[in-house]
Tab-separated table of C-alpha atoms and ligand atoms in Angstrom:
chain	number	residue	atom	x	y	z
A	1	UNK	CA	0.000	0.000	0.000
A	2	UNK	CA	1.304	3.477	-0.823
A	3	UNK	CA	1.926	6.088	1.826
A	4	UNK	CA	-0.265	9.064	1.055
A	5	UNK	CA	1.432	11.256	3.620
A	6	UNK	CA	4.824	10.487	2.068
A	7	UNK	CA	3.571	11.317	-1.414
A	8	UNK	CA	2.167	14.609	-0.190
A	9	UNK	CA	5.413	15.427	1.553
A	10	UNK	CA	7.352	14.652	-1.596
A	11	UNK	CA	5.057	16.796	-3.739
A	12	UNK	CA	5.308	19.597	-1.231
A	13	UNK	CA	9.093	19.536	-1.384
A	14	UNK	CA	8.939	19.700	-5.196
A	15	UNK	CA	6.688	22.764	-5.008
A	16	UNK	CA	9.090	24.341	-2.503
A	17	UNK	CA	11.953	23.780	-4.934
A	18	UNK	CA	10.022	25.468	-7.728
A	19	UNK	CA	8.935	28.298	-5.463
A	20	UNK	CA	12.525	28.944	-4.449
A	21	UNK	CA	13.588	29.070	-8.110
A	22	UNK	CA	10.846	31.601	-8.877
A	23	UNK	CA	11.565	33.696	-5.794
A	24	UNK	CA	15.224	33.935	-6.727
A	25	UNK	CA	14.542	35.163	-10.260
A	26	UNK	CA	15.940	38.662	-10.749
A	27	UNK	CA	13.037	39.502	-13.060
A	28	UNK	CA	9.690	37.689	-13.087
A	29	UNK	CA	8.416	39.347	-16.217
A	30	UNK	CA	9.214	37.321	-19.316
A	31	UNK	CA	10.404	34.389	-17.215
A	32	UNK	CA	7.472	32.099	-17.988
A	33	UNK	CA	9.285	29.734	-20.358
A	34	UNK	CA	12.322	29.450	-18.082
A	35	UNK	CA	10.041	28.714	-15.126
A	36	UNK	CA	8.116	26.069	-17.065
A	37	UNK	CA	11.383	24.388	-18.078
A	38	UNK	CA	12.427	24.310	-14.442
A	39	UNK	CA	8.996	23.025	-13.383
A	40	UNK	CA	9.135	20.227	-15.947
A	41	UNK	CA	12.615	19.218	-14.835
A	42	UNK	CA	11.392	19.083	-11.222
A	43	UNK	CA	8.022	17.346	-11.768
A	44	UNK	CA	8.799	15.430	-14.965
A	45	UNK	CA	5.720	16.921	-16.647
A	46	UNK	CA	3.370	19.880	-16.260
A	47	UNK	CA	-0.005	18.880	-14.813
A	48	UNK	CA	-2.782	21.482	-14.386
A	49	UNK	CA	-1.968	22.077	-10.692
A	50	UNK	CA	1.629	22.946	-11.520
A	51	UNK	CA	0.498	25.306	-14.271
A	52	UNK	CA	-1.859	27.012	-11.811
A	53	UNK	CA	0.935	27.356	-9.291
A	54	UNK	CA	3.236	28.949	-11.886
A	55	UNK	CA	0.470	31.323	-13.039
A	56	UNK	CA	-0.180	32.437	-9.479
A	57	UNK	CA	3.489	32.906	-8.627
A	58	UNK	CA	4.216	34.870	-11.807
A	59	UNK	CA	0.936	36.731	-11.656
A	60	UNK	CA	-0.112	35.773	-15.190
A	61	UNK	CA	-3.420	34.240	-16.331
A	62	UNK	CA	-3.584	30.422	-16.249
A	63	UNK	CA	-4.760	30.521	-19.880
A	64	UNK	CA	-1.467	32.133	-20.860
A	65	UNK	CA	0.521	29.407	-19.114
A	66	UNK	CA	-1.605	26.730	-20.749
A	67	UNK	CA	-1.125	28.407	-24.142
A	68	UNK	CA	2.657	28.263	-23.807
A	69	UNK	CA	2.654	24.661	-22.543
A	70	UNK	CA	0.515	23.451	-25.430
A	71	UNK	CA	2.381	25.491	-28.054
A	72	UNK	CA	5.881	24.130	-27.422
A	73	UNK	CA	6.325	20.432	-28.101
A	74	UNK	CA	9.058	20.080	-25.463
A	75	UNK	CA	6.517	20.730	-22.735
A	76	UNK	CA	4.312	17.817	-21.771
A	77	UNK	CA	1.268	17.491	-19.538
A	78	UNK	CA	1.418	13.698	-19.436
A	79	UNK	CA	3.807	11.907	-17.093
A	80	UNK	CA	6.432	9.932	-19.003
A	81	UNK	CA	6.461	6.181	-18.607
A	82	UNK	CA	8.935	4.425	-16.334
A	83	UNK	CA	10.740	3.459	-19.556
A	84	UNK	CA	10.548	6.311	-22.060
A	85	UNK	CA	10.942	5.007	-25.614
A	86	UNK	CA	12.296	7.295	-28.326
A	87	UNK	CA	12.328	6.174	-31.943
A	88	UNK	CA	14.760	8.116	-34.129
A	89	UNK	CA	13.140	9.578	-37.221
A	90	UNK	CA	16.304	11.344	-38.416
A	91	UNK	CA	17.204	10.864	-42.097
A	92	UNK	CA	19.587	7.899	-41.731
A	93	UNK	CA	17.121	6.026	-39.541
A	94	UNK	CA	14.111	7.011	-41.616
A	95	UNK	CA	15.561	5.706	-44.889
A	96	UNK	CA	16.226	2.407	-43.131
A	97	UNK	CA	12.602	2.114	-42.078
A	98	UNK	CA	12.335	3.679	-38.625
A	99	UNK	CA	8.762	4.742	-39.421
A	100	UNK	CA	7.871	1.044	-39.525
A	101	UNK	CA	9.694	0.508	-36.245
A	102	UNK	CA	7.661	3.335	-34.737
A	103	UNK	CA	4.497	1.734	-36.069
A	104	UNK	CA	5.485	-1.594	-34.486
A	105	UNK	CA	5.941	0.083	-31.085
A	106	UNK	CA	2.574	1.832	-31.452
A	107	UNK	CA	0.845	-1.449	-32.220
A	108	UNK	CA	2.627	-3.401	-29.488
A	109	UNK	CA	1.900	-0.799	-26.834
A	110	UNK	CA	-1.457	0.488	-28.070
A	111	UNK	CA	-0.362	4.120	-27.715
A	112	UNK	CA	0.506	7.020	-30.007
A	113	UNK	CA	3.460	9.407	-29.903
A	114	UNK	CA	3.398	11.500	-26.727
A	115	UNK	CA	1.291	8.947	-24.827
A	116	UNK	CA	2.009	6.667	-21.898
A	117	UNK	CA	0.718	3.116	-21.380
A	118	UNK	CA	-1.994	2.702	-18.724
A	119	UNK	CA	0.343	0.750	-16.442
A	120	UNK	CA	2.830	3.650	-16.622
A	121	UNK	CA	5.575	1.346	-17.873
A	122	UNK	CA	6.237	2.890	-21.293
A	123	UNK	CA	5.846	6.212	-23.075
A	124	UNK	CA	6.508	6.760	-26.755
A	125	UNK	CA	8.240	9.633	-28.525
A	126	UNK	CA	9.972	10.308	-31.810
A	127	UNK	CA	13.340	12.043	-32.009
A	128	UNK	CA	15.562	13.601	-34.633
A	129	UNK	CA	19.071	12.132	-35.092
A	130	UNK	CA	20.491	10.881	-31.799
A	131	UNK	CA	24.021	10.734	-33.227
A	132	UNK	CA	24.227	6.989	-33.751
A	133	UNK	CA	23.432	6.887	-37.477
A	134	UNK	CA	25.815	3.940	-38.042
A	135	UNK	CA	23.347	1.845	-36.047
A	136	UNK	CA	20.241	3.011	-37.927
A	137	UNK	CA	17.381	2.462	-37.304
A	138	UNK	CA	17.933	3.459	-33.704
A	139	UNK	CA	15.625	3.299	-30.701
A	140	UNK	CA	16.416	4.568	-27.218
A	141	UNK	CA	14.803	3.351	-24.040
A	142	UNK	CA	15.861	5.672	-21.254
A	143	UNK	CA	19.620	6.070	-21.854
A	144	UNK	CA	20.055	2.713	-23.547
A	145	UNK	CA	20.575	2.649	-27.305
A	146	UNK	CA	19.243	-0.173	-29.477
A	147	UNK	CA	20.525	-0.299	-33.060
A	148	UNK	CA	19.586	-1.988	-36.317
A	149	UNK	CA	16.000	-2.588	-35.312
A	150	UNK	CA	14.264	-3.906	-38.382
A	151	UNK	CA	11.642	-6.437	-37.328
A	152	UNK	CA	8.540	-6.619	-35.171
A	153	UNK	CA	10.125	-9.545	-33.327
A	154	UNK	CA	13.024	-7.323	-32.257
A	155	UNK	CA	10.575	-4.715	-31.005
A	156	UNK	CA	8.721	-7.374	-28.987
A	157	UNK	CA	11.861	-8.819	-27.479
A	158	UNK	CA	13.158	-5.356	-26.501
A	159	UNK	CA	9.856	-4.600	-24.763
A	160	UNK	CA	9.986	-7.936	-22.970
A	161	UNK	CA	13.251	-6.876	-21.335
A	162	UNK	CA	11.248	-4.253	-19.449
A	163	UNK	CA	8.025	-6.144	-18.782
B	201	LIG	S1	19.414	9.593	-37.966
B	201	LIG	FE1	18.961	8.223	-36.372
B	201	LIG	S2	20.781	8.230	-35.246
B	201	LIG	FE2	21.192	9.645	-36.794
């Protein structure tokens, strides 16, 4: 059973960290993007409560915060999975069929790009060149690089390592 008190304490300490960052800003005006970056690095994603907190602290409308979060693709409102999967769609990987690899992950996991599986185990993203073109097509799970992924069977066996 989880410890609700512990979770609350943890969340509270994350908010404190963010609050300290905001309080130490020399200039609050125009700092929204920097604050959201910091918030995402602290919380891992930007849920509505965090956006409200930022809006209140910076004295800007929540709608403005939401607008920025949804405009920039590097901000996310969904928590990443325990094992974030990134399929490289850079040129070298793409010409070797990484779009099919991406499709195989989508089918295996039942999620689209930017989504997380219900059990929280995997999230799926696409990346531009990760600098390992010699291994194309390349997939990363967390920090681990998998190269020369060409079949559905490979995709399945990689996923099984984490299941
Ligand atoms: S294009 Fe995929 S690693 Fe370079």
